[in-house]
Tab-separated table of C-alpha atoms in Angstrom:
chain	number	residue	atom	x	y	z
A	1	MET	CA	0.000	0.000	0.000
A	2	MET	CA	2.685	2.468	0.968
A	3	GLY	CA	4.617	1.992	-2.273
A	4	LEU	CA	1.558	2.861	-4.313
A	5	PHE	CA	1.154	6.296	-2.821
A	6	SER	CA	4.862	7.071	-2.648
A	7	GLN	CA	4.914	6.799	-6.413
A	8	ALA	CA	1.580	8.577	-6.853
A	9	GLY	CA	2.735	11.619	-4.908
A	10	SER	CA	6.099	11.728	-6.650
A	11	HIS	CA	4.455	11.792	-10.050
A	12	LEU	CA	1.525	14.092	-9.364
A	13	ARG	CA	3.645	16.869	-7.917
A	14	GLY	CA	5.699	17.019	-11.104
A	15	VAL	CA	3.063	16.740	-13.845
A	16	THR	CA	1.207	19.263	-15.938
A	17	GLY	CA	-0.105	16.499	-18.220
A	18	THR	CA	-0.088	12.731	-18.398
A	19	ASN	CA	3.174	12.573	-20.313
A	20	ALA	CA	5.053	15.201	-18.321
A	21	LYS	CA	8.191	14.254	-16.448
A	22	PRO	CA	8.723	14.902	-12.727
A	23	ARG	CA	10.504	18.114	-11.783
A	24	GLU	CA	14.197	17.734	-11.037
A	25	ASP	CA	13.670	19.150	-7.528
A	26	ASP	CA	10.801	16.753	-6.822
A	27	LYS	CA	12.489	14.440	-4.359
A	28	ALA	CA	11.937	13.075	-0.897
A	29	PRO	CA	13.501	14.750	2.165
A	30	GLU	CA	17.251	14.230	2.448
A	31	ASP	CA	17.228	12.061	5.583
A	32	THR	CA	14.821	9.454	4.207
A	33	GLU	CA	16.072	6.186	2.762
A	34	PRO	CA	16.862	5.942	-1.002
A	35	ASP	CA	14.811	2.743	-1.312
A	36	ASP	CA	11.699	4.542	-0.070
A	37	THR	CA	11.166	6.166	-3.485
A	38	SER	CA	10.924	5.177	-7.143
A	39	ILE	CA	10.099	6.962	-10.389
A	40	LEU	CA	7.141	6.181	-12.618
A	41	ASP	CA	7.426	5.932	-16.354
A	42	GLU	CA	4.869	7.728	-18.549
A	43	ASN	CA	2.401	4.834	-18.845
A	44	GLU	CA	2.458	4.171	-15.114
A	45	GLY	CA	1.855	7.834	-14.386
A	46	SER	CA	-1.252	7.834	-16.561
A	47	ILE	CA	-2.709	4.919	-14.622
A	48	ILE	CA	-1.878	6.556	-11.285
A	49	LEU	CA	-3.770	9.722	-12.296
A	50	SER	CA	-6.793	7.572	-13.088
A	51	LEU	CA	-6.446	5.850	-9.732
A	52	ILE	CA	-6.296	9.102	-7.778
A	53	SER	CA	-9.550	10.198	-9.400
A	54	GLN	CA	-11.309	7.308	-7.628
A	55	LEU	CA	-10.319	8.467	-4.149
A	56	ARG	CA	-12.511	10.187	-1.578
A	57	VAL	CA	-11.489	11.268	1.918
A	58	GLY	CA	-12.196	8.511	4.428
A	59	MET	CA	-12.560	5.857	1.726
A	60	ASP	CA	-11.695	2.257	2.585
A	61	LEU	CA	-8.959	1.451	0.068
A	62	SER	CA	-9.970	-2.209	-0.179
A	63	ARG	CA	-12.638	-0.925	-2.593
A	64	VAL	CA	-10.143	0.746	-4.925
A	65	THR	CA	-8.727	-0.920	-8.050
A	66	PHE	CA	-4.907	-0.951	-8.040
A	67	PRO	CA	-2.510	-1.339	-10.983
A	68	THR	CA	-0.149	-4.305	-10.841
A	69	PHE	CA	3.122	-2.371	-11.159
A	70	VAL	CA	2.807	-1.169	-7.546
A	71	LEU	CA	2.914	-4.731	-6.201
A	72	GLU	CA	5.798	-6.407	-4.420
A	73	PRO	CA	6.136	-9.855	-6.076
A	74	ARG	CA	5.125	-11.978	-3.080
A	75	SER	CA	2.068	-12.550	-0.936
A	76	MET	CA	1.445	-10.905	2.419
A	77	LEU	CA	1.520	-14.431	3.875
A	78	GLU	CA	5.178	-14.665	2.873
A	79	ARG	CA	6.038	-11.112	3.823
A	80	ILE	CA	5.181	-11.879	7.452
A	81	THR	CA	8.249	-14.141	7.523
A	82	ASP	CA	10.390	-10.979	7.655
A	83	PHE	CA	9.788	-11.074	11.408
A	84	MET	CA	11.402	-14.525	11.606
A	85	SER	CA	14.617	-13.307	9.969
A	86	HIS	CA	16.812	-12.901	13.050
A	87	PRO	CA	16.034	-15.828	15.371
A	88	ASP	CA	19.423	-15.645	17.090
A	89	LEU	CA	18.128	-12.600	18.970
A	90	ILE	CA	15.594	-14.697	20.843
A	91	PHE	CA	16.951	-18.259	20.819
A	92	GLY	CA	18.093	-19.228	24.311
A	93	ALA	CA	16.044	-16.510	26.031
A	94	GLU	CA	14.334	-19.167	28.155
A	95	LYS	CA	17.699	-19.805	29.866
A	96	CYS	CA	17.878	-16.259	31.234
A	97	ASP	CA	16.999	-16.209	34.939
A	98	ASP	CA	16.016	-12.544	34.860
A	99	PRO	CA	12.438	-12.027	33.545
A	100	GLU	CA	13.362	-8.497	32.495
A	101	GLU	CA	16.155	-9.853	30.295
A	102	ARG	CA	13.783	-12.375	28.712
A	103	PHE	CA	11.376	-9.545	27.989
A	104	ILE	CA	14.106	-7.499	26.300
A	105	ARG	CA	15.149	-10.483	24.175
A	106	VAL	CA	11.597	-10.862	22.852
A	107	LEU	CA	11.474	-7.116	22.180
A	108	GLN	CA	14.676	-7.440	20.130
A	109	TYR	CA	13.015	-10.043	17.888
A	110	TYR	CA	10.124	-7.692	17.213
A	111	LEU	CA	12.218	-4.609	16.491
A	112	ALA	CA	14.575	-6.475	14.136
A	113	GLY	CA	11.792	-7.294	11.667
A	114	TRP	CA	11.031	-3.771	10.505
A	115	HIS	CA	14.191	-2.975	8.545
A	116	ILE	CA	13.391	-5.512	5.798
A	117	LYS	CA	11.443	-3.855	3.003
A	118	PRO	CA	11.286	-3.956	-0.801
A	119	LYS	CA	12.570	-1.085	-2.914
A	120	GLY	CA	9.886	1.558	-3.063
A	121	VAL	CA	8.022	-0.063	-0.145
A	122	LYS	CA	5.600	-1.699	-2.514
A	123	LYS	CA	2.500	-3.570	-1.500
A	124	PRO	CA	2.513	-7.401	-1.298
A	125	TYR	CA	-0.334	-9.376	-2.858
A	126	ASN	CA	-3.521	-9.517	-0.811
A	127	PRO	CA	-3.986	-13.262	-0.142
A	128	VAL	CA	-7.166	-14.901	-1.382
A	129	LEU	CA	-9.360	-16.958	0.935
A	130	GLY	CA	-7.804	-20.357	1.613
A	131	GLU	CA	-4.379	-19.378	0.284
A	132	PHE	CA	-1.456	-20.568	2.396
A	133	PHE	CA	2.327	-20.223	2.542
A	134	ARG	CA	4.702	-22.658	4.252
A	135	CYS	CA	8.444	-22.801	4.683
A	136	ARG	CA	11.186	-24.286	6.813
A	137	TYR	CA	14.336	-22.822	8.314
A	138	ASP	CA	17.493	-24.956	8.656
A	139	TYR	CA	19.792	-23.273	11.156
A	140	SER	CA	23.559	-23.598	11.354
A	141	ASN	CA	23.360	-25.309	14.762
A	142	GLY	CA	21.435	-28.227	13.209
A	143	THR	CA	18.015	-27.131	14.482
A	144	GLN	CA	14.967	-26.263	12.408
A	145	GLY	CA	12.112	-23.783	12.411
A	146	PHE	CA	8.727	-24.103	10.681
A	147	TYR	CA	6.246	-21.510	9.432
A	148	ILE	CA	2.698	-21.754	8.129
A	149	ALA	CA	0.336	-18.879	7.287
A	150	GLU	CA	-3.184	-19.019	5.896
A	151	GLN	CA	-5.789	-16.497	4.760
A	152	VAL	CA	-8.628	-17.472	7.084
A	153	SER	CA	-11.084	-14.692	6.207
A	154	HIS	CA	-11.846	-12.582	3.136
A	155	HIS	CA	-14.187	-9.915	4.590
A	156	PRO	CA	-12.603	-8.708	6.780
A	157	PRO	CA	-9.214	-9.857	5.464
A	158	ILE	CA	-7.375	-11.850	8.149
A	159	SER	CA	-4.010	-13.588	7.792
A	160	ALA	CA	-3.222	-16.112	10.546
A	161	PHE	CA	0.353	-17.337	11.027
A	162	PHE	CA	2.316	-19.799	13.159
A	163	TYR	CA	6.084	-20.184	13.617
A	164	ILE	CA	7.753	-22.757	15.823
A	165	SER	CA	11.287	-23.967	16.481
A	166	PRO	CA	10.870	-26.766	19.049
A	167	SER	CA	14.607	-27.323	19.568
A	168	ASN	CA	15.045	-23.604	20.252
A	169	HIS	CA	11.997	-23.501	22.541
A	170	LEU	CA	10.168	-20.778	20.644
A	171	SER	CA	6.699	-20.385	19.133
A	172	ILE	CA	4.952	-17.357	17.624
A	173	ILE	CA	1.249	-17.258	16.802
A	174	GLY	CA	-0.606	-14.257	15.436
A	175	GLU	CA	-2.880	-12.651	12.914
A	176	LEU	CA	-2.936	-9.475	10.836
A	177	ARG	CA	-6.017	-7.458	9.902
A	178	PRO	CA	-4.859	-4.485	7.781
A	179	LYS	CA	-7.195	-1.558	7.055
A	180	SER	CA	-6.243	1.343	4.789
A	181	LYS	CA	-7.912	4.724	4.335
A	182	PHE	CA	-7.378	7.753	2.127
A	183	LEU	CA	-7.103	10.917	4.275
A	184	GLY	CA	-6.663	13.689	1.718
A	185	ASN	CA	-2.934	14.314	1.421
A	186	SER	CA	-2.010	11.065	3.142
A	187	VAL	CA	-2.933	7.421	3.461
A	188	SER	CA	-3.131	5.511	6.733
A	189	THR	CA	-2.867	1.757	7.116
A	190	THR	CA	-3.981	0.425	10.490
A	191	MET	CA	-2.340	-2.918	11.237
A	192	GLU	CA	-4.769	-4.568	13.629
A	193	GLY	CA	-3.838	-7.910	15.139
A	194	GLU	CA	-1.018	-9.123	17.337
A	195	ASN	CA	1.990	-11.415	17.778
A	196	ARG	CA	1.834	-13.891	20.676
A	197	VAL	CA	5.300	-15.170	21.555
A	198	ARG	CA	5.959	-18.120	23.867
A	199	LEU	CA	9.282	-19.280	25.267
A	200	LEU	CA	8.564	-23.004	25.346
A	201	GLY	CA	11.308	-23.642	27.888
A	202	LYS	CA	9.747	-21.073	30.225
A	203	GLU	CA	6.036	-21.853	30.132
A	204	GLU	CA	5.443	-19.986	33.395
A	205	ASP	CA	6.023	-16.733	31.491
A	206	GLY	CA	2.860	-17.277	29.455
A	207	GLU	CA	2.505	-15.133	26.336
A	208	TYR	CA	4.393	-12.036	25.243
A	209	VAL	CA	1.724	-10.120	23.323
A	210	ILE	CA	2.818	-7.468	20.812
A	211	THR	CA	0.646	-5.097	18.758
A	212	MET	CA	1.621	-3.279	15.549
A	213	PRO	CA	2.220	0.405	14.693
A	214	ASN	CA	0.284	2.156	11.944
A	215	MET	CA	1.705	3.159	8.565
A	216	TYR	CA	1.397	6.503	6.806
A	217	ALA	CA	2.166	7.879	3.362
A	218	ARG	CA	2.482	11.659	3.700
A	219	GLY	CA	2.390	14.297	0.992
A	220	ILE	CA	0.933	12.089	-1.718
A	221	LEU	CA	-0.775	14.972	-3.553
A	222	PHE	CA	1.305	18.017	-2.592
A	223	GLY	CA	4.398	18.772	-0.532
A	224	LYS	CA	7.280	16.342	-0.048
A	225	MET	CA	6.468	12.628	-0.014
A	226	VAL	CA	7.552	10.453	2.906
A	227	LEU	CA	6.616	7.001	4.221
A	228	GLU	CA	6.436	6.482	7.979
A	229	LEU	CA	5.579	4.052	10.733
A	230	GLY	CA	3.656	5.894	13.401
A	231	ASP	CA	1.730	5.840	16.659
A	232	MET	CA	1.922	3.517	19.621
A	233	CYS	CA	2.297	-0.216	19.917
A	234	VAL	CA	2.490	-2.218	23.116
A	235	MET	CA	4.331	-5.327	24.261
A	236	LYS	CA	3.040	-7.028	27.404
A	237	ASN	CA	3.914	-10.006	29.525
A	238	GLU	CA	1.184	-10.206	32.138
A	239	LYS	CA	2.696	-13.081	34.102
A	240	ASN	CA	5.728	-10.987	35.062
A	241	GLY	CA	3.954	-7.614	35.051
A	242	LEU	CA	6.159	-6.228	32.272
A	243	VAL	CA	5.010	-3.656	29.700
A	244	CYS	CA	6.739	-1.704	26.953
A	245	ASP	CA	4.912	1.297	25.470
A	246	LEU	CA	6.711	1.899	22.192
A	247	GLU	CA	6.157	4.923	19.988
A	248	PHE	CA	7.065	4.916	16.314
A	249	LYS	CA	7.566	8.637	15.824
A	250	THR	CA	6.432	10.516	12.767
A	251	LYS	CA	8.519	13.542	11.916
A	252	GLY	CA	7.073	17.002	12.537
A	253	PHE	CA	7.102	19.790	9.946
A	254	PHE	CA	10.131	21.551	11.442
A	255	SER	CA	11.894	19.035	13.670
A	256	GLY	CA	12.404	15.362	14.376
A	257	THR	CA	13.976	12.391	12.597
A	258	TYR	CA	12.513	9.838	10.224
A	259	ASN	CA	12.069	6.253	11.461
A	260	ALA	CA	12.652	7.229	15.087
A	261	ILE	CA	11.348	5.151	17.992
A	262	ALA	CA	11.062	5.841	21.713
A	263	GLY	CA	9.686	3.741	24.503
A	264	LYS	CA	9.762	2.775	28.142
A	265	ILE	CA	9.776	-0.636	29.773
A	266	ARG	CA	7.965	-0.826	33.105
A	267	ARG	CA	7.438	-3.532	35.690
A	268	GLY	CA	4.396	-2.498	37.617
A	269	SER	CA	5.020	1.144	38.476
A	270	THR	CA	8.815	0.837	38.269
A	271	ASP	CA	10.738	2.062	35.223
A	272	ILE	CA	13.130	-0.583	33.898
A	273	GLY	CA	14.659	1.278	30.981
A	274	GLU	CA	14.215	3.351	27.836
A	275	ILE	CA	14.238	2.449	24.135
A	276	SER	CA	15.588	4.905	21.570
A	277	GLY	CA	17.025	5.061	18.062
A	278	ARG	CA	15.804	4.432	14.529
A	279	TRP	CA	14.228	1.181	13.365
A	280	SER	CA	16.073	1.491	10.052
A	281	HIS	CA	19.457	1.969	11.758
A	282	VAL	CA	20.414	1.400	15.414
A	283	MET	CA	18.088	0.862	18.390
A	284	ASP	CA	19.333	1.069	21.977
A	285	PHE	CA	18.185	0.199	25.489
A	286	LYS	CA	19.255	2.285	28.498
A	287	ASN	CA	18.902	0.709	31.941
A	288	SER	CA	17.129	3.075	34.344
A	289	LYS	CA	18.937	1.702	37.391
A	290	THR	CA	22.528	1.605	36.166
A	291	GLY	CA	22.474	3.987	33.216
A	292	ALA	CA	24.176	1.296	31.109
A	293	LYS	CA	23.363	1.382	27.426
A	294	ARG	CA	23.269	-1.563	24.988
A	295	VAL	CA	22.418	-2.031	21.327
A	296	LEU	CA	19.174	-3.923	20.744
A	297	PHE	CA	19.615	-4.187	16.988
A	298	ASP	CA	21.881	-2.577	14.400
A	299	ALA	CA	20.128	-2.824	11.030
A	300	VAL	CA	23.110	-1.351	9.181
A	301	LYS	CA	25.636	-3.774	10.658
A	302	ASP	CA	23.540	-6.929	11.156
A	303	GLY	CA	20.600	-6.420	8.807
A	304	GLN	CA	22.114	-8.675	6.143
A	305	ASN	CA	22.344	-11.659	8.495
A	306	VAL	CA	18.917	-12.945	7.525
A	307	SER	CA	18.059	-16.587	8.145
A	308	PRO	CA	17.339	-18.189	4.738
A	309	LYS	CA	14.145	-20.150	4.325
A	310	TRP	CA	13.457	-23.300	2.346
A	311	VAL	CA	10.238	-23.248	0.336
A	312	PRO	CA	8.886	-26.353	-1.442
A	313	PRO	CA	9.517	-26.378	-5.221
A	314	GLU	CA	6.490	-25.036	-7.074
A	315	ASP	CA	5.869	-28.389	-8.777
A	316	GLU	CA	5.309	-29.865	-5.293
A	317	GLN	CA	3.126	-27.017	-4.068
A	318	GLU	CA	-0.657	-27.206	-3.913
A	319	PRO	CA	-2.805	-25.035	-6.219
A	320	ASN	CA	-3.672	-22.571	-3.441
A	321	GLU	CA	-0.109	-22.306	-2.115
A	322	SER	CA	1.120	-18.724	-2.449
A	323	ARG	CA	3.987	-19.015	-4.914
A	324	ARG	CA	2.211	-21.462	-7.198
A	325	LEU	CA	-1.070	-19.556	-7.011
A	326	TRP	CA	0.538	-16.262	-8.007
A	327	THR	CA	3.357	-17.675	-10.179
A	328	HIS	CA	2.251	-16.008	-13.434
A	329	LEU	CA	1.722	-12.637	-11.754
A	330	THR	CA	5.156	-12.832	-10.125
A	331	ALA	CA	6.819	-13.759	-13.415
A	332	ALA	CA	5.082	-10.881	-15.211
A	333	ILE	CA	6.054	-8.347	-12.531
A	334	ASN	CA	9.678	-9.495	-12.616
A	335	ALA	CA	9.583	-9.185	-16.421
A	336	LYS	CA	7.953	-5.729	-16.091
A	337	ASP	CA	5.116	-6.877	-18.363
A	338	MET	CA	2.158	-4.918	-17.005
A	339	ASP	CA	-0.411	-6.392	-19.407
A	340	ALA	CA	0.556	-9.960	-18.542
A	341	ALA	CA	0.552	-9.061	-14.842
A	342	THR	CA	-2.954	-7.614	-15.060
A	343	THR	CA	-4.177	-10.735	-16.866
A	344	ALA	CA	-2.558	-13.075	-14.329
A	345	LYS	CA	-3.868	-11.133	-11.347
A	346	SER	CA	-7.392	-10.995	-12.768
A	347	ALA	CA	-7.359	-14.751	-13.429
A	348	VAL	CA	-6.660	-15.617	-9.787
A	349	GLU	CA	-9.155	-13.112	-8.417
A	350	ASP	CA	-11.888	-14.055	-10.911
A	351	ALA	CA	-11.515	-17.697	-9.926
A	352	GLN	CA	-11.720	-16.692	-6.266
A	353	ARG	CA	-14.925	-14.712	-6.834
A	354	GLU	CA	-16.487	-17.603	-8.709
A	355	GLN	CA	-15.586	-19.972	-5.895
A	356	ARG	CA	-17.118	-17.676	-3.266
A	357	LYS	CA	-20.263	-17.319	-5.391
A	358	ARG	CA	-20.654	-21.094	-5.618
A	359	MET	CA	-20.218	-21.413	-1.865
A	360	GLU	CA	-22.815	-18.717	-1.190
A	361	GLU	CA	-25.308	-20.359	-3.514
A	362	SER	CA	-24.841	-23.756	-1.880
A	363	GLY	CA	-24.767	-22.355	1.655
A	364	GLU	CA	-21.290	-23.779	2.205
A	365	LYS	CA	-18.947	-22.020	4.632
A	366	HIS	CA	-15.202	-21.865	4.268
A	367	VAL	CA	-13.314	-23.886	6.878
A	368	PRO	CA	-9.614	-22.970	7.285
A	369	ARG	CA	-7.245	-25.896	6.906
A	370	PHE	CA	-4.509	-25.029	9.398
A	371	PHE	CA	-6.183	-22.666	11.872
A	372	LYS	CA	-9.289	-22.455	14.032
A	373	PHE	CA	-10.938	-19.570	15.880
A	374	GLU	CA	-10.845	-20.286	19.595
A	375	ASP	CA	-11.483	-17.969	22.550
A	376	GLY	CA	-11.335	-14.920	20.293
A	377	LYS	CA	-8.001	-15.860	18.681
A	378	TRP	CA	-6.810	-17.744	15.617
A	379	VAL	CA	-4.714	-20.730	16.700
A	380	PRO	CA	-3.133	-23.638	14.777
A	381	LYS	CA	-5.005	-26.949	14.580
A	382	ILE	CA	-2.255	-28.995	16.167
A	383	GLU	CA	-1.227	-30.347	19.537
A	384	ILE	CA	2.512	-29.881	20.121
A	385	PRO	CA	4.351	-32.584	22.123
A	386	LYS	CA	6.573	-31.362	24.963
A	387	ASP	CA	9.621	-33.269	23.704
A	388	PRO	CA	11.476	-31.098	21.126
A	389	GLU	CA	12.359	-34.008	18.820
A	390	ALA	CA	8.819	-35.360	18.838
A	391	ALA	CA	7.438	-31.843	18.335
A	392	THR	CA	9.722	-31.275	15.345
A	393	GLN	CA	8.505	-34.461	13.684
A	394	VAL	CA	4.812	-33.770	14.372
A	395	VAL	CA	5.015	-30.193	13.066
A	396	LYS	CA	6.970	-31.220	9.974
A	397	GLU	CA	4.401	-33.892	9.072
A	398	TRP	CA	1.495	-31.528	9.734
A	399	ILE	CA	2.791	-28.691	7.559
A	400	PHE	CA	4.542	-30.663	4.804
A	401	ALA	CA	2.397	-33.806	4.520
A	402	SER	CA	1.893	-33.188	0.781
A	403	CYS	CA	5.519	-32.238	0.026
A	404	PRO	CA	7.987	-35.119	-0.657
A	405	SER	CA	11.136	-32.979	-0.678
A	406	ALA	CA	10.422	-31.665	2.819
A	407	LYS	CA	11.372	-35.092	4.177
A	408	SER	CA	14.994	-34.543	3.171
A	409	SER	CA	17.273	-34.091	6.170
A	410	THR	CA	19.748	-31.891	4.276
A	411	PRO	CA	17.745	-29.752	1.827
A	412	THR	CA	19.283	-27.184	-0.453
A	413	ILE	CA	18.481	-23.643	0.595
A	414	THR	CA	16.851	-22.125	-2.473
A	415	VAL	CA	15.209	-18.976	-1.231
A	416	ASN	CA	15.789	-16.064	1.098
A	417	THR	CA	13.620	-13.101	2.060
A	418	ASN	CA	15.109	-10.909	-0.662
A	419	ASN	CA	14.764	-13.489	-3.447
A	420	VAL	CA	11.072	-13.812	-4.009
A	421	ASN	CA	10.855	-16.516	-6.630
A	422	ASN	CA	13.772	-18.320	-8.205
A	423	ASN	CA	12.142	-21.590	-9.244
A	424	LYS	CA	13.050	-22.065	-12.893
A	425	SER	CA	10.004	-23.910	-14.212
A	426	PRO	CA	6.837	-22.969	-12.319
A	427	PRO	CA	3.804	-25.163	-12.974
A	428	THR	CA	0.468	-23.829	-14.112
A	429	SER	CA	-1.931	-23.209	-11.252
A	430	PRO	CA	-5.514	-24.322	-11.892
A	431	LEU	CA	-6.718	-21.008	-10.482
A	432	SER	CA	-4.306	-19.080	-12.665
A	433	LYS	CA	-5.702	-20.749	-15.781
A	434	SER	CA	-9.214	-19.490	-15.125
A	435	LYS	CA	-10.176	-16.755	-17.613
A	436	SER	CA	-6.505	-16.276	-18.459
A	437	LYS	CA	-7.315	-14.348	-21.647
A	438	ARG	CA	-8.971	-11.430	-19.876
A	439	LYS	CA	-7.114	-8.115	-19.857
A	440	ASP	CA	-9.616	-5.889	-18.062
A	441	SER	CA	-8.734	-3.822	-14.979
A	442	PRO	CA	-7.613	-5.829	-11.956
A	443	ALA	CA	-9.802	-6.070	-8.906
A	444	SER	CA	-8.785	-4.686	-5.548
A	445	PRO	CA	-5.579	-6.500	-4.507
């Protein structure tokens, strides 16, 4: 979403007609990141102008038709894995005797996920109902991690996800419910939902619950364009009475810094320490008692140390598995073929609409495959054994039952978070074949 309006604002401020080029001085503020901007070509600019004409203040952007060139070539279900990119920050936290230290280790995991973003901060594909993404992590210490995400609801859109590394005593369960609105000269995206982290070797801690900040695209019609994370998010561990109120600061008109964060960790009414820095650079923790300062995460120094993930080859994936489902759209985006991308995107979404129509007519209700709604939360449909080895085997069989290559003990790492799709011969998805000759405007992504 943010990438769409970064480009829209950049183009609109420099045009006097559809084929005009941006002004030379039309650029983002100097202290923003280079990858936060990109330049539209003439055809893209024409489509953006048409898009802007659809907008009304307060409009829910799920009702707006988006062009395919603003899309990041992967599904939101896969993008969530960015938060599983630095597991070393949290592995072993259950061995810390100090509950405050365990809390800080979980906070490190959360903060380290924000620096990963595509060039231009483009929008990932909106998953269709029943779509899922699965992967496995093979760590250098011989342990493994597993991830499964599924689109469990269409209206409202809800993505449920589950990560577990039994040998490293860690599980993360959560859901995302994004909502975007047009606000005049800006766009806001409210990221409802939460992450629920458990240290499996320290069950008495219960859950570490973390909410998400909001996202803003400023100056999309006039002024200087900038993308920001903003507002408050909270991390809580009720069992130990620990809370962190964390503010993602938006820059003021005359002062401030982009991507800044500030927060305080409290235990009851006692201040434990302060968080400061920039989520795109270095974030620090200062102990209130001793005054000692430590680095929580250095995105510049350690941001490239991303744990690679293994994804099943597309010819072993199921038709509604993310990469196979969207394979033609991804290929077209990577080839910069906008017509083919529009056709591929429409094919998947048309098939999805037809499927929902058939279900409505027959009175059938969609039942998620991997998750269930229980006590107001989406949780995985699996019982995890206490023994790490047994848990690893049970989880592996549950997630990868239909994938032969997942049984290999020494798989080849084929994918990382920055390489979206490098399978050489993707198969044809049954959904992607539906109405593949249509070239009309794509539906809301």
